[in-house]
CSV table of C-alpha atoms and ligand atoms in Angstrom, one decimal:
chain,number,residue,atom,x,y,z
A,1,UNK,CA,0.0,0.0,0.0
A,2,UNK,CA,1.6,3.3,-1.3
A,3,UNK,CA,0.6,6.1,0.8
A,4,UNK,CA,1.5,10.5,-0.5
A,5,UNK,CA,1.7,13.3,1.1
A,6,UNK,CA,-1.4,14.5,-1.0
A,7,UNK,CA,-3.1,11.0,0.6
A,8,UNK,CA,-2.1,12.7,4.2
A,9,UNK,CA,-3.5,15.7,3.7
A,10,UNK,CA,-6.4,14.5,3.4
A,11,UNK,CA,-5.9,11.8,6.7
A,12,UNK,CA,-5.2,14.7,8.8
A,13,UNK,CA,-8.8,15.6,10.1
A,14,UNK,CA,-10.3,12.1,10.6
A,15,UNK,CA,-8.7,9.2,12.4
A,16,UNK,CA,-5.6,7.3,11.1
A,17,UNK,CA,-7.1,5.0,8.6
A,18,UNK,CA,-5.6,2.1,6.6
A,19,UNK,CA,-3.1,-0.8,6.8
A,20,UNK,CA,-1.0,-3.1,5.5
A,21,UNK,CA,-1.2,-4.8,8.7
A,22,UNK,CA,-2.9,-8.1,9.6
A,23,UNK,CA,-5.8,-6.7,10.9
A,24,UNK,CA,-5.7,-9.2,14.3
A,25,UNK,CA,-1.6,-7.8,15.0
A,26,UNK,CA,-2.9,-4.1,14.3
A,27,UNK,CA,-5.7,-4.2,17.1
A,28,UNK,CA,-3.1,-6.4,19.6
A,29,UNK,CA,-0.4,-3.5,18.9
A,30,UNK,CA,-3.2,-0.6,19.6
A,31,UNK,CA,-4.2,-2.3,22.8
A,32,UNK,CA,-0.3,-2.0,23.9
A,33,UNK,CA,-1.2,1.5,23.1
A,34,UNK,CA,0.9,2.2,19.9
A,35,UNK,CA,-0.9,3.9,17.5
A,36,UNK,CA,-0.2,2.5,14.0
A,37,UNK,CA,1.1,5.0,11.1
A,38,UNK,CA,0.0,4.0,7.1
A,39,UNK,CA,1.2,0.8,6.6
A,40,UNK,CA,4.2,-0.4,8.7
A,41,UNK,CA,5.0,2.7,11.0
A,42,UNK,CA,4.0,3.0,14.4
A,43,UNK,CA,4.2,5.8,17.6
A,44,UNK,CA,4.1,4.7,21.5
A,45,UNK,CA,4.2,8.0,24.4
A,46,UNK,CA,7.6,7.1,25.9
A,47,UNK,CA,7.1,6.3,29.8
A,48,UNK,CA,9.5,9.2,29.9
A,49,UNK,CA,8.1,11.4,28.2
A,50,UNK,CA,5.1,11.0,30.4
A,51,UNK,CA,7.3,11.2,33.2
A,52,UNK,CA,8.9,14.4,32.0
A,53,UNK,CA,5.6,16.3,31.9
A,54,UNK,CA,4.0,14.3,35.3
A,55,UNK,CA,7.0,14.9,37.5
A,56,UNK,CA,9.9,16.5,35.8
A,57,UNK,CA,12.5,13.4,35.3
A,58,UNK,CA,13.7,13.2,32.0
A,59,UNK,CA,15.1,9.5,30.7
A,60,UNK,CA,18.8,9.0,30.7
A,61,UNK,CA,18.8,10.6,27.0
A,62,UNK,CA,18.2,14.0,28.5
A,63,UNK,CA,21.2,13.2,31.1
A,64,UNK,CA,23.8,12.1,28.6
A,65,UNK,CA,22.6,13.9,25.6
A,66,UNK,CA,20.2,17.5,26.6
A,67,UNK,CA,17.6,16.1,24.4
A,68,UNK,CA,14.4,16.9,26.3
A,69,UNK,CA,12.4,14.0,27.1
A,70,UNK,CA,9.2,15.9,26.8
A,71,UNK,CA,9.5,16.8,23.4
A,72,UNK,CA,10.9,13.4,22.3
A,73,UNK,CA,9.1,11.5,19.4
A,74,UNK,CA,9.0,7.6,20.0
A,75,UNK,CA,8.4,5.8,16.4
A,76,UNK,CA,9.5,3.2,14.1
A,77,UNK,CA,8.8,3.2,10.7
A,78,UNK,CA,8.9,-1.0,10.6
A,79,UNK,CA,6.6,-1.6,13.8
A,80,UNK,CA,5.8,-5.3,12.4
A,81,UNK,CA,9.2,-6.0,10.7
A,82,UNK,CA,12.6,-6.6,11.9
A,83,UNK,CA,15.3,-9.2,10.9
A,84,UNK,CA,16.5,-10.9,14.2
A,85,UNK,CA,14.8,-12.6,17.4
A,86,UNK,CA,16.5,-10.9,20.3
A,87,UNK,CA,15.8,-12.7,23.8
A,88,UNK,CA,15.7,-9.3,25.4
A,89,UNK,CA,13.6,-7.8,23.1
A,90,UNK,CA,10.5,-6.2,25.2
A,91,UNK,CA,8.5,-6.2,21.8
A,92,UNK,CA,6.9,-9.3,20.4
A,93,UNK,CA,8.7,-11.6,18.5
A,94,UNK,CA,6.0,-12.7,16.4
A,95,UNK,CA,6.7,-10.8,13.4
A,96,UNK,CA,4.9,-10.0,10.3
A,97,UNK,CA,7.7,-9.9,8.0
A,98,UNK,CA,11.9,-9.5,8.1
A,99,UNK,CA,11.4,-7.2,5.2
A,100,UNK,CA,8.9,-4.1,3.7
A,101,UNK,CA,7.6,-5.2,0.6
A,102,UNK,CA,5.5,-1.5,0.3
A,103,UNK,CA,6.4,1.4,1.9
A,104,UNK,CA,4.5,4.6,2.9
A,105,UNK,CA,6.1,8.0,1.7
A,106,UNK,CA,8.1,9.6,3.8
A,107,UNK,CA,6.7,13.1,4.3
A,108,UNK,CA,3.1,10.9,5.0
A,109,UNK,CA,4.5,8.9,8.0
A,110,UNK,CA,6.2,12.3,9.7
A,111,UNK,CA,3.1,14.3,9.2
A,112,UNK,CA,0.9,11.3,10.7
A,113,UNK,CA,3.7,10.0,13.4
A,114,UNK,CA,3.3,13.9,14.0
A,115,UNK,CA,-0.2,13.7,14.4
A,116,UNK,CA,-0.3,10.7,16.5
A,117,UNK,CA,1.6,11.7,19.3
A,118,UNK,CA,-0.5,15.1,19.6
A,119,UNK,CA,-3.7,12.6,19.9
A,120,UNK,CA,-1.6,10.8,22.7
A,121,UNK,CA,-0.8,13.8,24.5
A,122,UNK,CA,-4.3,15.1,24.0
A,123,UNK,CA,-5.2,13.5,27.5
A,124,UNK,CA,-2.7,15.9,29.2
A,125,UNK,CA,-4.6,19.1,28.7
A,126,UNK,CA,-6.1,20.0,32.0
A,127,UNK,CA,-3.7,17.7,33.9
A,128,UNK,CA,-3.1,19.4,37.2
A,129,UNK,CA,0.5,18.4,37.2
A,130,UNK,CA,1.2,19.8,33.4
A,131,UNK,CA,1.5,23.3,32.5
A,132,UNK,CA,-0.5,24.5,29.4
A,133,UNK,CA,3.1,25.8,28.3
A,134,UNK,CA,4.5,22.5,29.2
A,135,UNK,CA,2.2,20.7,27.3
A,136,UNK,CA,2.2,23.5,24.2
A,137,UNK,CA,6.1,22.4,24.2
A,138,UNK,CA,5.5,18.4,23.9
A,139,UNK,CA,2.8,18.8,21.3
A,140,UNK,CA,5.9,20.9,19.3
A,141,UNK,CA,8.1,17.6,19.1
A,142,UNK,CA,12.2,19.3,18.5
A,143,UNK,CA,13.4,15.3,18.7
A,144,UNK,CA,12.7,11.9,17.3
A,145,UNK,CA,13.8,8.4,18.6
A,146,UNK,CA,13.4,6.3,15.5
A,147,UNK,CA,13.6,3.0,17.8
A,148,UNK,CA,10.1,2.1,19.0
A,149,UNK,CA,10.3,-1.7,17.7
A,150,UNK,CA,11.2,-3.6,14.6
A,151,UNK,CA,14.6,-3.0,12.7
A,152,UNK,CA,13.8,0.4,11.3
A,153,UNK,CA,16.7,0.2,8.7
A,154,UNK,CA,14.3,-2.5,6.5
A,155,UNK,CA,12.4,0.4,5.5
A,156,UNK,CA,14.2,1.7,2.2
A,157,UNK,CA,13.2,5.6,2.5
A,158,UNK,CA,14.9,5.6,5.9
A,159,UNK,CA,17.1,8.3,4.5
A,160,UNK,CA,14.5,10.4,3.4
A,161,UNK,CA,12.4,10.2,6.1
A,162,UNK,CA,15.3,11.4,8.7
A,163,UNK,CA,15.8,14.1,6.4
A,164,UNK,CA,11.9,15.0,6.6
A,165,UNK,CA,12.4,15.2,10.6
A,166,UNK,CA,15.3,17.2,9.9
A,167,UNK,CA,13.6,20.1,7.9
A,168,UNK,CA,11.1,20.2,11.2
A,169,UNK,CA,14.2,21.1,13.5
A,170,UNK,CA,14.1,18.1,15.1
A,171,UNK,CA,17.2,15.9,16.4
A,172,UNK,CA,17.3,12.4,14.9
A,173,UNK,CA,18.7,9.5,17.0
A,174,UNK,CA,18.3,6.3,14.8
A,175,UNK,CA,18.9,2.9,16.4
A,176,UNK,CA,19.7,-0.2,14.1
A,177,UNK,CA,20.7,-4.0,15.1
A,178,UNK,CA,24.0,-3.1,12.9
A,179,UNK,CA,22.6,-5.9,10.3
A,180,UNK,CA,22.4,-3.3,7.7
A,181,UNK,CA,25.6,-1.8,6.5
A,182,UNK,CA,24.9,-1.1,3.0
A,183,UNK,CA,21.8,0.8,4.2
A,184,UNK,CA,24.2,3.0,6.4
A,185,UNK,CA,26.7,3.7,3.5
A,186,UNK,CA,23.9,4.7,1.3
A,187,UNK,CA,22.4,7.3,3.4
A,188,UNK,CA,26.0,8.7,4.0
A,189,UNK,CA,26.3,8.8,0.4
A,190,UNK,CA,23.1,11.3,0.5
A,191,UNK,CA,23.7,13.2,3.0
A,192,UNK,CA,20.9,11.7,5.4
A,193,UNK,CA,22.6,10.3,8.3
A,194,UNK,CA,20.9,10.6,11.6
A,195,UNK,CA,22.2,13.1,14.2
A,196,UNK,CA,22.9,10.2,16.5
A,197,UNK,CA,23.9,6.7,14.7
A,198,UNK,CA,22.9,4.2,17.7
A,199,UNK,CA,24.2,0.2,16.9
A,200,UNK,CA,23.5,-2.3,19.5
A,201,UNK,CA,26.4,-4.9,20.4
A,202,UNK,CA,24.4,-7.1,22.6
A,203,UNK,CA,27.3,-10.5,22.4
A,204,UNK,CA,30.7,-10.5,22.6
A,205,UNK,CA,31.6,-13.1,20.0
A,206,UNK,CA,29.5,-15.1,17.5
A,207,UNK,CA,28.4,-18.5,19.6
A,208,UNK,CA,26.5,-15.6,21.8
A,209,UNK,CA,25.0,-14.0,19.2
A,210,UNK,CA,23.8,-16.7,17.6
A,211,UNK,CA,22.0,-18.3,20.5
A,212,UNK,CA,21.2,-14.4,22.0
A,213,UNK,CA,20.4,-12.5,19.1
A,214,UNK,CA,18.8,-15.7,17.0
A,215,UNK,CA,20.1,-14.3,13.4
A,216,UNK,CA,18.6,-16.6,10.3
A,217,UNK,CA,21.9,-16.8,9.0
A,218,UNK,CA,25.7,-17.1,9.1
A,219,UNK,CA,25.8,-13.8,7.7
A,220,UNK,CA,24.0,-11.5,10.6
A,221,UNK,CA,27.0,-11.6,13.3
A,222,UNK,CA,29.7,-10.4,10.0
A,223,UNK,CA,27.4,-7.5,9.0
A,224,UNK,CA,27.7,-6.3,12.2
A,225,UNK,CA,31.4,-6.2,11.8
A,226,UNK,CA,31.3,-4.8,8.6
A,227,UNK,CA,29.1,-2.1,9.7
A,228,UNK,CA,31.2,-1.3,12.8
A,229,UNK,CA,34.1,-1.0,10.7
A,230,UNK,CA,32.1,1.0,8.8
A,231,UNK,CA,31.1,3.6,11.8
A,232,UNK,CA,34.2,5.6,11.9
A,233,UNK,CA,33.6,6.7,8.8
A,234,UNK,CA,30.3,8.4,9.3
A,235,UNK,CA,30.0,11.5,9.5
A,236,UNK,CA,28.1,12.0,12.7
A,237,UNK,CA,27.6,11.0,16.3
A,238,UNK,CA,28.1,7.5,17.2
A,239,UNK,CA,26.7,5.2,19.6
A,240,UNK,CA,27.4,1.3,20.6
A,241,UNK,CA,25.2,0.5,22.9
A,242,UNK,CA,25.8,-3.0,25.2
A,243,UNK,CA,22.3,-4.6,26.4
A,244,UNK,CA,23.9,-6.7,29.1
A,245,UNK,CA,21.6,-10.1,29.9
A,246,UNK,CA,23.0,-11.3,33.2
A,247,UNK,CA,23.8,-14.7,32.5
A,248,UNK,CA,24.5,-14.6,28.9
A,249,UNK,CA,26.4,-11.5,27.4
A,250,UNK,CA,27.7,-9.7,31.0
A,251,UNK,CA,31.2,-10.2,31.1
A,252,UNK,CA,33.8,-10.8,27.9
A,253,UNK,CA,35.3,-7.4,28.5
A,254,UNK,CA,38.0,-8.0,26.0
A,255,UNK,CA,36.2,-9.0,23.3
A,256,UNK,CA,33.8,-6.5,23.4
A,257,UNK,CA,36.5,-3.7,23.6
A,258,UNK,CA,37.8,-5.2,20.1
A,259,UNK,CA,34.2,-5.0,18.5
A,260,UNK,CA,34.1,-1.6,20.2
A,261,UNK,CA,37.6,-0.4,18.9
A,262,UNK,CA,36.8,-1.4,15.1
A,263,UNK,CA,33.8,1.3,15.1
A,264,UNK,CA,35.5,3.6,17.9
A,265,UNK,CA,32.4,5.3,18.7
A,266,UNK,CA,31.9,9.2,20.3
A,267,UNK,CA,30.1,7.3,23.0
A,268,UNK,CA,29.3,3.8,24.1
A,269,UNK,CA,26.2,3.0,26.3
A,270,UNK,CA,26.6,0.1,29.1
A,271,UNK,CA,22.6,-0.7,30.0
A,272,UNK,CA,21.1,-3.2,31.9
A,273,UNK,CA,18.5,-5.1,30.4
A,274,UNK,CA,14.9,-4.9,31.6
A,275,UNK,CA,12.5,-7.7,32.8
A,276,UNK,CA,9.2,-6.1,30.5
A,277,UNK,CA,7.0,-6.7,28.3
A,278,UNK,CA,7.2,-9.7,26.0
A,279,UNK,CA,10.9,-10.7,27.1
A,280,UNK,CA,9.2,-11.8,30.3
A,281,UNK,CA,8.2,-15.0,28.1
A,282,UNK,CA,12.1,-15.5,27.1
A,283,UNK,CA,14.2,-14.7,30.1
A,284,UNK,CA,14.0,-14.4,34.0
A,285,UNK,CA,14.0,-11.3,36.1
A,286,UNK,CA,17.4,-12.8,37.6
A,287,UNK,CA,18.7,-11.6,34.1
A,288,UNK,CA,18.5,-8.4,34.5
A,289,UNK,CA,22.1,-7.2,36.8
A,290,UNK,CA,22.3,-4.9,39.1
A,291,UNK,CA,23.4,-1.3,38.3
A,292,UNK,CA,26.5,-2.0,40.3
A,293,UNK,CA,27.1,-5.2,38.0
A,294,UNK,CA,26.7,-2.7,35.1
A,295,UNK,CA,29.4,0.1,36.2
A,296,UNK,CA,31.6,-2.9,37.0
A,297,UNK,CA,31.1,-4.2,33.0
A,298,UNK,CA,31.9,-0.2,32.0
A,299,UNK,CA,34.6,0.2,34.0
A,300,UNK,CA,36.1,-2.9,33.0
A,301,UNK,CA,35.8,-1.8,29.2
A,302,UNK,CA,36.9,2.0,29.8
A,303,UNK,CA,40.3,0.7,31.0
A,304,UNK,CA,40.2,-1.5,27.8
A,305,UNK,CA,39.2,0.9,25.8
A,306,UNK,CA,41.2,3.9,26.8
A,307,UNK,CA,37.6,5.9,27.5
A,308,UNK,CA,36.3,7.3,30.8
A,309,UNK,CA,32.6,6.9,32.4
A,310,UNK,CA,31.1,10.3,31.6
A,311,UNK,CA,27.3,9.8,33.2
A,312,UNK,CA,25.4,7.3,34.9
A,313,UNK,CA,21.8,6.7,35.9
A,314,UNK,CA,21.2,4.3,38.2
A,315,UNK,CA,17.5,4.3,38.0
A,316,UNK,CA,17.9,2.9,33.9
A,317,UNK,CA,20.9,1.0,35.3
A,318,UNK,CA,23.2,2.5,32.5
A,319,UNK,CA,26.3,4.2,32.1
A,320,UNK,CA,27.6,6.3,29.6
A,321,UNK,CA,31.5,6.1,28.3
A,322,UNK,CA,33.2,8.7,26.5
A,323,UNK,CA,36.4,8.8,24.9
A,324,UNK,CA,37.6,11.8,27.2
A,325,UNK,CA,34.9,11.2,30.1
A,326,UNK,CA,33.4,14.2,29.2
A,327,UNK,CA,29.1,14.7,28.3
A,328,UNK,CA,29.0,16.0,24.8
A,329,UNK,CA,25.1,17.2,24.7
A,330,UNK,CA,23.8,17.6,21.4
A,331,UNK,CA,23.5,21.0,21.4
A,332,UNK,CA,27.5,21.6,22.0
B,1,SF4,S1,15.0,9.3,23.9
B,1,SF4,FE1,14.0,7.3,24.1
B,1,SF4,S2,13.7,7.1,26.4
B,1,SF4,FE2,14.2,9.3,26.0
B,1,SF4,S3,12.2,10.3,25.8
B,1,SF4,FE3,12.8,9.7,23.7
B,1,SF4,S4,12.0,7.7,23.4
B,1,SF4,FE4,11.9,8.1,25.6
């Protein structure tokens, strides 16, 4: 299903209409309270950007990086479709598809990811903890998380999409499983590389990945690689960010800090995974480590590494390492 932006205009008064979607996954995904974009995007209110209008706490991305939590975006433009079966995945793992046959335009899923959060936050107004300026801020998004669910890189107008965000002054942080490098070279190639380039290194070496990440082939674990190697060449701000599984990938400093020196990131995330949603049905809540077992894994790897811990929040049980222990907000 081909969606334009003439096709949104003309969305934009009534309720989001048409889908792709197996009807029966569209109505389990609303209940979770996403609402679902055109054909295979999708918008969930971040807890913390609930809890930045509610009580004032920002999520550790306002810590480490000045983005304000408030006035953060949550979407993916593959919320049915991603490529691997992580264990700690909090979405489901019953996926529609590994790929996006059709694809929505670009401008289309902004507008209506747009549009979608200010029907979220529509329940706000009046709130007697939220300001009417407060809330006139959030319903002005400045910042997108493209990372809700799926593997957002399958979705071939990526590039074009980030730029839409981009011409409405708003920060892109992209997240990918690293599975994609060719997709990564061609939006450097175009100019349409996020603001923030997040990769997740959730194993230390191939026999973890393989039974941690479940990949359908051989080849999933040497894209990786290849896009790491491919990271210090990209012109913008890197992430790696560990998702440590007590139990399965916590631990293997060394070999991490080689995965981590081929892409030699700006920063590199050390987070906890989290007992919720659908992972429940996969791990324990004995996987998740403590925050001390956390800062013990990043300390471990700064020395490695030559970095320093910059940040921590111990509520999201993560810590942030930069190559000169320094924050580097986004706005610097
Ligand atoms: S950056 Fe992530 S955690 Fe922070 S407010 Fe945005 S979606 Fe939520």
């Amino acid at each position: 299903m081909f969606r334009s932006p003439e096709m949104a205009k003309g969305l934009l008064a009534g309720p989001l209409i048409g889908s792709a979607m197996d009807p029966e996954r569209r109505e389990v995904l609303e209940r979770q309270g996403y609402r679902i974009v055109g054909g295979h995007s999708g918008v969930k209110l971040c807890h913390w950007t609930k809890a930045s209008l509610t009580k004032g706490v920002g999520c550790y991305k306002q810590t480490f990086y000045g983005i304000d939590s408030a006035r953060c975006l949550q979407m993916t433009p593959t919320v049915d479709a991603c490529n691997l079966g992580c264990m700690f995945c909090w979405r489901t793992q019953e996926w529609g598809s590994d790929s996006l046959v059709d694809s929505d335009d670009p401008s289309f899923i902004v507008e209506e990811s747009l549009r979608a959060q200010r029907e979220l936050l529509s329940g706000y107004g009046g709130h007697p903890k939220v300001s009417k300026e407060r809330l006139d801020e959030a319903l002005h998004p400045n910042q997108v998380a493209i990372s809700l669910t799926g593997e957002p890189t399958l979705y071939r107008r990526l590039g074009e999409m980030i730029d839409e965000f981009k011409r409405r002054n708003m920060t892109t942080f992209l997240v990918t499983n690293g599975t994609t490098p060719g997709v990564l070279r061609r939006m450097h190639a175009e100019g349409r590389l996020p603001t923030q380039l997040y990769v997740t290194v959730a194993a230390p070496n191939e026999a973890i990945y393989r039974e941690l990440m479940a990949p359908k082939s051989d080849n999933e674990f040497r894209k990786l690689q290849e896009t790491l190697e491919l990271l210090p060449t990209l012109p913008t701000r890197t992430v790696i960010r560990h998702t440590l599984v007590d139990g399965w990938n916590l631990g293997w400093e060394e070999d991490y800090a080689r995965l981590d020196a081929l892409a030699k990131p700006m920063f590199i995330e050390c987070k906890g995974y989290s007992f919720v949603g659908e992972s429940r049905l996969r791990l324990k809540a004995d996987n998740m480590p403590s925050h001390a077992a956390v800062r013990r894994f990043a300390e471990r790897l700064a020395g490695r590494m030559g970095y320093g811990i910059a940040a921590e929040r111990p509520d999201s049980r993560v810590v942030l390492l930069t190559t000169d222990g320094r924050l580097h907000p986004i706005s610097s």
